[in-house]
Short mmCIF file of C-alpha atoms in Angstrom, two decimals:
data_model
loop_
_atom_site.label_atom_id
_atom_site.label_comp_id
_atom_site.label_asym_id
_atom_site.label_seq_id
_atom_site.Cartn_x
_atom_site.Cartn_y
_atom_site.Cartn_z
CA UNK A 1411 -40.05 -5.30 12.97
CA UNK A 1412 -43.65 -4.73 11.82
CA UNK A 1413 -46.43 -6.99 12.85
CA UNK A 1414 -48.61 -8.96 10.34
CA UNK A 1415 -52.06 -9.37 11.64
CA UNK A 1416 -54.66 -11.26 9.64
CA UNK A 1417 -57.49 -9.17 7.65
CA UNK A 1418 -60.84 -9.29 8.54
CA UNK A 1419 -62.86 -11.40 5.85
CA UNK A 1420 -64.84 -9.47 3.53
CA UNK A 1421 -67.38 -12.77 3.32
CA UNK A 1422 -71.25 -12.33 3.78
CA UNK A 1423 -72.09 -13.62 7.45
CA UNK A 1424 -73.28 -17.29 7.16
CA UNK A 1425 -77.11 -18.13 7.31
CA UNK A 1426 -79.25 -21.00 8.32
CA UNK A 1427 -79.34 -22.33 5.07
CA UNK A 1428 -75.71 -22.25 5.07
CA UNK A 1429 -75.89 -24.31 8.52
CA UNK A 1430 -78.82 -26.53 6.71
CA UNK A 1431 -75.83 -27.70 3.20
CA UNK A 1432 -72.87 -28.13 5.73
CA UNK A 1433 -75.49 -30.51 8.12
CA UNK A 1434 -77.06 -32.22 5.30
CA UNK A 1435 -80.58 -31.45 6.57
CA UNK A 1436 -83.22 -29.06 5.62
CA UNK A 1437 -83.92 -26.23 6.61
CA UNK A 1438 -86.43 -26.59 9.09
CA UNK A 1439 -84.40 -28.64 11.11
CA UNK A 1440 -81.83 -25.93 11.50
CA UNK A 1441 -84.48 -23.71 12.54
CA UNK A 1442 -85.79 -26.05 15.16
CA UNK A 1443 -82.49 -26.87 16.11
CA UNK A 1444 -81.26 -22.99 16.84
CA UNK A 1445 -85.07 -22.35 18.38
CA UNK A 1446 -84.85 -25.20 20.81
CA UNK A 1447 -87.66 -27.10 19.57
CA UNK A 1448 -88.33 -30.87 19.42
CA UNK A 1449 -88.35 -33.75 17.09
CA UNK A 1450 -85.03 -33.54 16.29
CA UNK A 1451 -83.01 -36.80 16.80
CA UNK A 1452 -79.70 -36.06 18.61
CA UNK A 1453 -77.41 -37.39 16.22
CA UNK A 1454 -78.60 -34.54 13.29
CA UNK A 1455 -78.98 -32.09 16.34
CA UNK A 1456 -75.07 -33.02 16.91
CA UNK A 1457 -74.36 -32.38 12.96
CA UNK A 1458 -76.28 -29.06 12.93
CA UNK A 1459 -74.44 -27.75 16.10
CA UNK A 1460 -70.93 -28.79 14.42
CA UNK A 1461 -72.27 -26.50 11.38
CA UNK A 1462 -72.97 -23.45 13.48
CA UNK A 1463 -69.61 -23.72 15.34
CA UNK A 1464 -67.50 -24.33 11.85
CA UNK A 1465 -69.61 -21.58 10.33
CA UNK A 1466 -69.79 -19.05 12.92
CA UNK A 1467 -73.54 -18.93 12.80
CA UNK A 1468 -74.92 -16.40 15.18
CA UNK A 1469 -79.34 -16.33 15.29
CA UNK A 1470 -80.35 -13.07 13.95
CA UNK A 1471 -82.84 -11.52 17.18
CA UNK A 1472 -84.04 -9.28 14.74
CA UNK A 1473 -84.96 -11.36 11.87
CA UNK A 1474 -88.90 -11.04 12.63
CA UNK A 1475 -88.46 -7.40 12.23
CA UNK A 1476 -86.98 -7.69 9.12
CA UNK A 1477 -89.15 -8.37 5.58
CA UNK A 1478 -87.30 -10.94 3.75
CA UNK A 1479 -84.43 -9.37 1.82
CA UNK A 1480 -84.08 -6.30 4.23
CA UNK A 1481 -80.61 -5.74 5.77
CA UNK A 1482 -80.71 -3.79 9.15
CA UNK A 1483 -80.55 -0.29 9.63
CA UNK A 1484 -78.60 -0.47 12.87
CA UNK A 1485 -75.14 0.29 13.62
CA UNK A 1486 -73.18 -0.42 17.13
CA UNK A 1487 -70.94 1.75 19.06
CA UNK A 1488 -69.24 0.02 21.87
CA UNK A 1489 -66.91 2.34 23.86
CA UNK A 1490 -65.91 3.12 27.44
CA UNK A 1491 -67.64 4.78 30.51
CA UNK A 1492 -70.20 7.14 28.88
CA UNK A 1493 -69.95 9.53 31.98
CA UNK A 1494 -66.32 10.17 31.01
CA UNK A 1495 -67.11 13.09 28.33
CA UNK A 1496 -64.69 11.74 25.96
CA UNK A 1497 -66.72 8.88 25.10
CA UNK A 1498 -70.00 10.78 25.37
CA UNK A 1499 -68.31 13.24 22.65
CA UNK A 1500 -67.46 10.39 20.28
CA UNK A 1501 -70.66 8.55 20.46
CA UNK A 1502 -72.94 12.12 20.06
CA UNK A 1503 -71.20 12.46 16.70
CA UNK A 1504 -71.10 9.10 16.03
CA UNK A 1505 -75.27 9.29 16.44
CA UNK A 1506 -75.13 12.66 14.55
CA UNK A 1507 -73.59 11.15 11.06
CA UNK A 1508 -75.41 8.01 11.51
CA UNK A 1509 -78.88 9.35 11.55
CA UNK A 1510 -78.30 11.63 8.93
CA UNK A 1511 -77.50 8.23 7.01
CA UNK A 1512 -80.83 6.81 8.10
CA UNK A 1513 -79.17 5.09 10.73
CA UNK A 1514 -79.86 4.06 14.39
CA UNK A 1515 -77.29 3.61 16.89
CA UNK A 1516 -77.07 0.58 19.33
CA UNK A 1517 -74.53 1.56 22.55
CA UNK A 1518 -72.81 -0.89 24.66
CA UNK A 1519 -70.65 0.79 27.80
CA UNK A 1520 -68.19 -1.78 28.38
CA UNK A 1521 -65.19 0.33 30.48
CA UNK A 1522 -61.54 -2.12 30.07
CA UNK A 1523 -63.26 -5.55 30.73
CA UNK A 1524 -62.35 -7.86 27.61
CA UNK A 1525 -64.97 -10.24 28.71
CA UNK A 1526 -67.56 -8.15 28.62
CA UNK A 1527 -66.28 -6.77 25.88
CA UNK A 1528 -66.06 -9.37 23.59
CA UNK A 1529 -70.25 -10.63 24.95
CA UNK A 1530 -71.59 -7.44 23.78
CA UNK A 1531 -70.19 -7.57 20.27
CA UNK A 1532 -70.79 -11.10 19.89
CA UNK A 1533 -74.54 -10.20 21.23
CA UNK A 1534 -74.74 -6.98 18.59
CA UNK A 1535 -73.43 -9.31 15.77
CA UNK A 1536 -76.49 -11.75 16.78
CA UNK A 1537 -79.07 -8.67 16.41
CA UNK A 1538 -77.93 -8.21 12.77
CA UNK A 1539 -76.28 -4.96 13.08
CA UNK A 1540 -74.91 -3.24 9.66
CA UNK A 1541 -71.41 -2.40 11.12
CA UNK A 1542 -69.22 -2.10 14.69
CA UNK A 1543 -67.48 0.63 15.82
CA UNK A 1544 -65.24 -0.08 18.95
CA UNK A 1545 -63.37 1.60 21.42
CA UNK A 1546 -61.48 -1.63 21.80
CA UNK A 1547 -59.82 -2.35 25.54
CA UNK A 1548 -56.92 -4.48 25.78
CA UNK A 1549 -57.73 -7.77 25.08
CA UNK A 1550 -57.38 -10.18 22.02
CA UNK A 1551 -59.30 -9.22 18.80
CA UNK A 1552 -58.24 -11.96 16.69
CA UNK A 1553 -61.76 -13.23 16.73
CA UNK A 1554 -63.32 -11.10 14.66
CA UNK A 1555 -61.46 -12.12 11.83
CA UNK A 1556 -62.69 -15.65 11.80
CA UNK A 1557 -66.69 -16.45 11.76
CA UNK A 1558 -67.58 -14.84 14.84
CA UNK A 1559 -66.78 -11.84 13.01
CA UNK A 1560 -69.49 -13.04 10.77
CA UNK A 1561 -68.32 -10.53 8.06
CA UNK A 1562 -69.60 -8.02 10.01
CA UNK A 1563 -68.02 -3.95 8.85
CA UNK A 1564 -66.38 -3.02 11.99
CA UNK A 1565 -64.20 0.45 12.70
CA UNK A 1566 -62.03 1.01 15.89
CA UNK A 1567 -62.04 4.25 17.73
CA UNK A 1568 -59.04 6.01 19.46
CA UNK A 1569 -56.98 2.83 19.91
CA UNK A 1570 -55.88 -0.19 17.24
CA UNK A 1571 -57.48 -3.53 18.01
CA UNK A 1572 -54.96 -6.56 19.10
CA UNK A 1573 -54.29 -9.05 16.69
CA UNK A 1574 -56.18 -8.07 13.30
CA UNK A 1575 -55.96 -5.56 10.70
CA UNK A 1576 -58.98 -2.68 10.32
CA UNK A 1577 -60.24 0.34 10.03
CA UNK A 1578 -58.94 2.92 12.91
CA UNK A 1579 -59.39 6.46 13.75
CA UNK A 1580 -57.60 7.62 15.99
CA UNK A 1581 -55.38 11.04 17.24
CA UNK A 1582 -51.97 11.37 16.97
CA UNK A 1583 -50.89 10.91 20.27
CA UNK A 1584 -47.33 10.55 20.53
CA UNK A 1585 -47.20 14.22 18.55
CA UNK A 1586 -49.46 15.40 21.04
CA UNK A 1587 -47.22 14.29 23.72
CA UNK A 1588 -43.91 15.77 22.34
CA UNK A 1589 -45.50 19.21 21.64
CA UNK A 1590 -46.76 18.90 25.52
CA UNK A 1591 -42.94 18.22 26.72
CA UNK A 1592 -41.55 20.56 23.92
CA UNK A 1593 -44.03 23.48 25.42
CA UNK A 1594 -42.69 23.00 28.83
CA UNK A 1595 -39.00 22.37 28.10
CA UNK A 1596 -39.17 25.46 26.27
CA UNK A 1597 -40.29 27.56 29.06
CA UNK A 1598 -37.11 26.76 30.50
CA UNK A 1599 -37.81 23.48 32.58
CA UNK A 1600 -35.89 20.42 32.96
CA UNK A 1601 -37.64 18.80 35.61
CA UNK A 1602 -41.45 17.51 34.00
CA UNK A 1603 -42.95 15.01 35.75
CA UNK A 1604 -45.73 13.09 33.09
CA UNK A 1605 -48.59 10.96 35.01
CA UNK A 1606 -49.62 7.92 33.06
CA UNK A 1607 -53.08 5.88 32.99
CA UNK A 1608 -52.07 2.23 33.43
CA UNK A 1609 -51.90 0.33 30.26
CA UNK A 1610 -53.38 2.60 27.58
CA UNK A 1611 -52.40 2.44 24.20
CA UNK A 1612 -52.72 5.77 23.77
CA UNK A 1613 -50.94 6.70 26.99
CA UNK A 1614 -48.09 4.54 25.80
CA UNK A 1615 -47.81 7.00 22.21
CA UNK A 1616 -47.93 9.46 24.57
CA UNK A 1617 -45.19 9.16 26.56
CA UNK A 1618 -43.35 8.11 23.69
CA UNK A 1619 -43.28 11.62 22.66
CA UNK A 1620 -42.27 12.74 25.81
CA UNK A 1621 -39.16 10.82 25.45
CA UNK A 1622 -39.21 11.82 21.78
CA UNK A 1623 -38.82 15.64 23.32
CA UNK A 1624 -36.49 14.89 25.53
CA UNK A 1625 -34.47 13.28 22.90
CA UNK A 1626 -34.95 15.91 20.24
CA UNK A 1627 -33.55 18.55 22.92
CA UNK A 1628 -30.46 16.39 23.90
CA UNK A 1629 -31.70 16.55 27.12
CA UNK A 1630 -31.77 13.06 29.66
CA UNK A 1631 -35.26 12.34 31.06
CA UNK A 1632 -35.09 11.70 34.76
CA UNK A 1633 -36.93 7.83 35.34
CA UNK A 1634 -38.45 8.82 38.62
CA UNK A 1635 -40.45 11.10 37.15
CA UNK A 1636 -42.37 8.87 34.55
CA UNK A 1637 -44.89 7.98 37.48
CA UNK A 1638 -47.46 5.09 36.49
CA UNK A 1639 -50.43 4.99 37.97
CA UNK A 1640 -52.10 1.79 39.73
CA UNK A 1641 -55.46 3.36 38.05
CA UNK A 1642 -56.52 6.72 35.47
CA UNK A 1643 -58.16 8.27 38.36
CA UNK A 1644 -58.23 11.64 39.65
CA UNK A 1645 -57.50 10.42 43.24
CA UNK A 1646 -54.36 8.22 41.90
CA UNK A 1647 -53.21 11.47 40.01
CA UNK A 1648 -53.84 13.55 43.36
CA UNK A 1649 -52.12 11.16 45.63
CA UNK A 1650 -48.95 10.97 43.26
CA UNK A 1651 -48.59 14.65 42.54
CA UNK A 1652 -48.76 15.46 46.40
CA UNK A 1653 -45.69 12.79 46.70
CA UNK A 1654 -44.18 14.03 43.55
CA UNK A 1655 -44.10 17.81 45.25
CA UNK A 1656 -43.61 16.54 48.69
CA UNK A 1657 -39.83 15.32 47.30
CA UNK A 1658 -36.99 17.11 48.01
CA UNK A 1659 -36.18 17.99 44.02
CA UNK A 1660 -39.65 18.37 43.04
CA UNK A 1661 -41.05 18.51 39.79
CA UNK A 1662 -41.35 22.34 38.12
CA UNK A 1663 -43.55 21.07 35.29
CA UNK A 1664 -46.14 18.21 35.17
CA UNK A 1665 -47.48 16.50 32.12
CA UNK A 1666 -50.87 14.83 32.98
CA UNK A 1667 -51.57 12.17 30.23
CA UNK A 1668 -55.73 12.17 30.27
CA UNK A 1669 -57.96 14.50 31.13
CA UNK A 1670 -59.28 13.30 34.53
CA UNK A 1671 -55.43 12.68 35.65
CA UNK A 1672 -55.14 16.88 35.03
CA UNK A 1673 -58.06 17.13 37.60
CA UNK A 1674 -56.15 15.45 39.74
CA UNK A 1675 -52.99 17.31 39.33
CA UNK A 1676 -54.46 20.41 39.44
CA UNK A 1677 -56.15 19.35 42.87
CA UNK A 1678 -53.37 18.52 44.26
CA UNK A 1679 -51.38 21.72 43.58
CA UNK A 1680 -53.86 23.96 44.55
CA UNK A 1681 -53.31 22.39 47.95
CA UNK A 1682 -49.90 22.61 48.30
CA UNK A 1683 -49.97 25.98 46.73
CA UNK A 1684 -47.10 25.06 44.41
CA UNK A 1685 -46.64 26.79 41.30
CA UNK A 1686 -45.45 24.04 38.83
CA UNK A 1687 -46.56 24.22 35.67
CA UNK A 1688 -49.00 22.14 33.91
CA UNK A 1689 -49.80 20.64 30.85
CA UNK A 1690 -52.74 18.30 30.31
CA UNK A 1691 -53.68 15.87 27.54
CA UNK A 1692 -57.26 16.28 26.21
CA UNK A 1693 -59.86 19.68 26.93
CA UNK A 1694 -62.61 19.38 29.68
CA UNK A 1695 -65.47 21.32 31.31
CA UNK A 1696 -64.23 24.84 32.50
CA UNK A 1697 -60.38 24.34 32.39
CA UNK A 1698 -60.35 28.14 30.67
CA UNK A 1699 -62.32 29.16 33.41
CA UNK A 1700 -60.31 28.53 36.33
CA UNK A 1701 -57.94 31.06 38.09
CA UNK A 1702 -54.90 30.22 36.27
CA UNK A 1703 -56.39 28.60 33.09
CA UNK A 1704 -55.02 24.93 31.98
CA UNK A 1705 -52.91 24.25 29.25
CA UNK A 1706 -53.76 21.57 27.18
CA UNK A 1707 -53.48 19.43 24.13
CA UNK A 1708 -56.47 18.85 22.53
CA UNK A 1709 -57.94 17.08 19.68
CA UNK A 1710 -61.56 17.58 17.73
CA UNK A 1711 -62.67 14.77 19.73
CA UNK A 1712 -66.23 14.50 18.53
CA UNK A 1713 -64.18 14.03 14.74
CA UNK A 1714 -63.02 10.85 16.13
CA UNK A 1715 -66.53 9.38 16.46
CA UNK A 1716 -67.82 11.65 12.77
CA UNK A 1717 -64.76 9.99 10.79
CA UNK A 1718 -65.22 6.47 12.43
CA UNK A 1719 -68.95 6.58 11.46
CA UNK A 1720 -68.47 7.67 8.20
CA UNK A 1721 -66.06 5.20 7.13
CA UNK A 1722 -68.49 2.30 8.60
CA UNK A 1723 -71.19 3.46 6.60
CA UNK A 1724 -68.83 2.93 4.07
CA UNK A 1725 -68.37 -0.30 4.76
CA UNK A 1726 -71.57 -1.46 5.46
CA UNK A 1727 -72.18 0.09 1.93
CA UNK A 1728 -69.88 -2.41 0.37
CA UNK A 1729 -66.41 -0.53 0.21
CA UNK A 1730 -63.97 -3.26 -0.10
CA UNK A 1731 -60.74 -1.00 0.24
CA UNK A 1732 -57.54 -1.71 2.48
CA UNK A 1733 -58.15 -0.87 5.73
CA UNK A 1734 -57.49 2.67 6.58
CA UNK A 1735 -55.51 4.16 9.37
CA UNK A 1736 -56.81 7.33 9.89
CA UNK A 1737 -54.61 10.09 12.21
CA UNK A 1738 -55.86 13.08 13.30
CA UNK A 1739 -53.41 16.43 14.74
CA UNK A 1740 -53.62 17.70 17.99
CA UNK A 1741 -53.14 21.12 19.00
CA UNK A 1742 -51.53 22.82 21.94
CA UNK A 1743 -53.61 25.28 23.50
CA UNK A 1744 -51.80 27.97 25.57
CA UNK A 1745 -53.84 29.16 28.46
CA UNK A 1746 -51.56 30.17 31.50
CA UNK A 1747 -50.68 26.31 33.81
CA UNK A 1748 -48.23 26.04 30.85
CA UNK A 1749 -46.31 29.06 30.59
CA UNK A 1750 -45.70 29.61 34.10
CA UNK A 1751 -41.47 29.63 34.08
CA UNK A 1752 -39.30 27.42 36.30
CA UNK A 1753 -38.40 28.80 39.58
CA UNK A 1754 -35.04 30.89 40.15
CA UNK A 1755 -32.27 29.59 41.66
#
């Protein structure tokens, strides 16, 4: 059964003199009001404040930048931990299209924490920005299609919001993780191991097309080894690949979901000296450079952030389409961890 989500309004974002005919007063008193100053009686006060809340009003922090009629030339990019080169990717290209456009960039790091999450787009909607692109975590969007969403264009990035319907760009990651299972089984292994990121959206798709593999191949998949991880670290991907080869049926193949979990794995085997093979999800820095080069699926990553900025300049540029789910391929890239056959009986 599909889900229904509600669409995000396509309404301009309410003003103060919006706030001033839903109060009843002028519009200096909403101004005073928002600003904090005095000489309003408490009972209007009370009326204006009912306004903002029904309206969604949010004080531009810009405004005196702006000449009247100007709209801003701003866009926001709120994604995760910009040390993480995935997210670094996306938001370079993100910049790249966006400045071409005449555009500045506003970036919020806000790494899984819904909270903090939701504060920095309800603080970039405040400053008046043209359009939002998110890297959403995985808490509740269903606000942004009511007025705190203030009609503001807004794009997600590599995952789906929760609980509305927009624009996403994202890669297709449960094909990426059956051509990752489909590489190994067809090296001749039975036993692969995949690693999983807790919680992940896109670790989910993936190991949906692990399964998928399995399934295509008429082949069982053996639970205990779909290992989830307290945490997407390299240490929690180290620790459970040393107990994965430490077992007495081992593993011959691992698939490593994200790109730091393959650091892991790979640290881990070189350690033990076992010769599993590997697979990882995502490129990084100098995995075709190391003694046995990594296998990997991979993705035009900084595409994610080109496509997600184009279609918000879209947006901001009036486009009142359907929203737009937007898919990109991934490729398997054949190095050497991959290939590396099962051992003999």
């Amino acid at each position: 059964m599909s889900e229904t989500f509600p669409r995000r309004p396509e309404t301009a974002r309410p003003t103060m003199v919006d706030v001033a005919k839903r109060a009843g007063v002028g519009l200096g008193t909403v101004s005073r009001v928002v600003n904090g100053g005095s000489g309003v009686r408490e009972q209007t006060a009370s009326r204006v404040r009912a306004a903002i809340e029904e309206l969604g009003f949010q004080r531009n922090e810009v405004a005196r930048a702006l000449r009247p009629g100007k709209t801003s030339t701003s866009l926001a990019l709120v994604l995760g931990d910009l040390t993480n080169p995935f997210y670094a990717t996306i938001a370079k290209a993100a910049l790249e299209v966006a400045g071409q456009a005449g555009y500045a960039v506003v970036l919020g790091s806000v790494d899984e924490d819904p909270e903090g999450e939701r504060r920095a787009i309800q603080e970039l909607i405040g400053r008046r920005v043209a359009g939002l692109m998110i890297v959403p975590d995985q808490g509740d969007h269903t606000f942004l299609a009511g007025p705190a969403g203030a009609g503001v264009p807004v794009v997600f990035v590599d995952r789906p919001a929760h609980g509305i319907e927009a624009d996403v760009v994202m890669v297709d990651n449960e094909g990426g993780g059956r051509i990752a299972t489909e590489h190994l089984l067809n090296q001749g292994h039975r036993r692969v191991a995949i690693l999983l990121a807790p919680s992940y959206y896109t670790v989910g798709r993936r190991l949906r097309g692990y399964r998928r593999a399995y399934r295509l191949a008429d082949l069982p998949v053996d639970e205990s080894l779909v290992i989830s991880l307290p945490e997407g670290s390299r240490d929690a991907a180290e620790k459970a690949t040393r107990e994965l080869m430490h077992r007495p049926d081992p593993p011959t193949a691992i698939f490593a979901s994200t790109n730091f979990l393959t650091e892991g794995v790979l640290r881990a085997l070189g350690e033990t000296n076992s010769q599993a093979a590997v697979v990882g999800f995502d490129d990084f820095r100098l995995a075709d450079m190391l003694p046995t080069p990594v296998t990997v699926v991979a993705s035009d990553i900084g595409e994610l952030g080109r496509t997600a900025a184009r279609l918000l300049l879209e947006r901001a540029d009036g486009s009142a389409k359907p929203p737009q789910r937007i898919v990109l391929p991934c490729t398997l890239i054949p190095r050497g961890s991959g290939e590396r056959p099962p051992p003999t009986a």
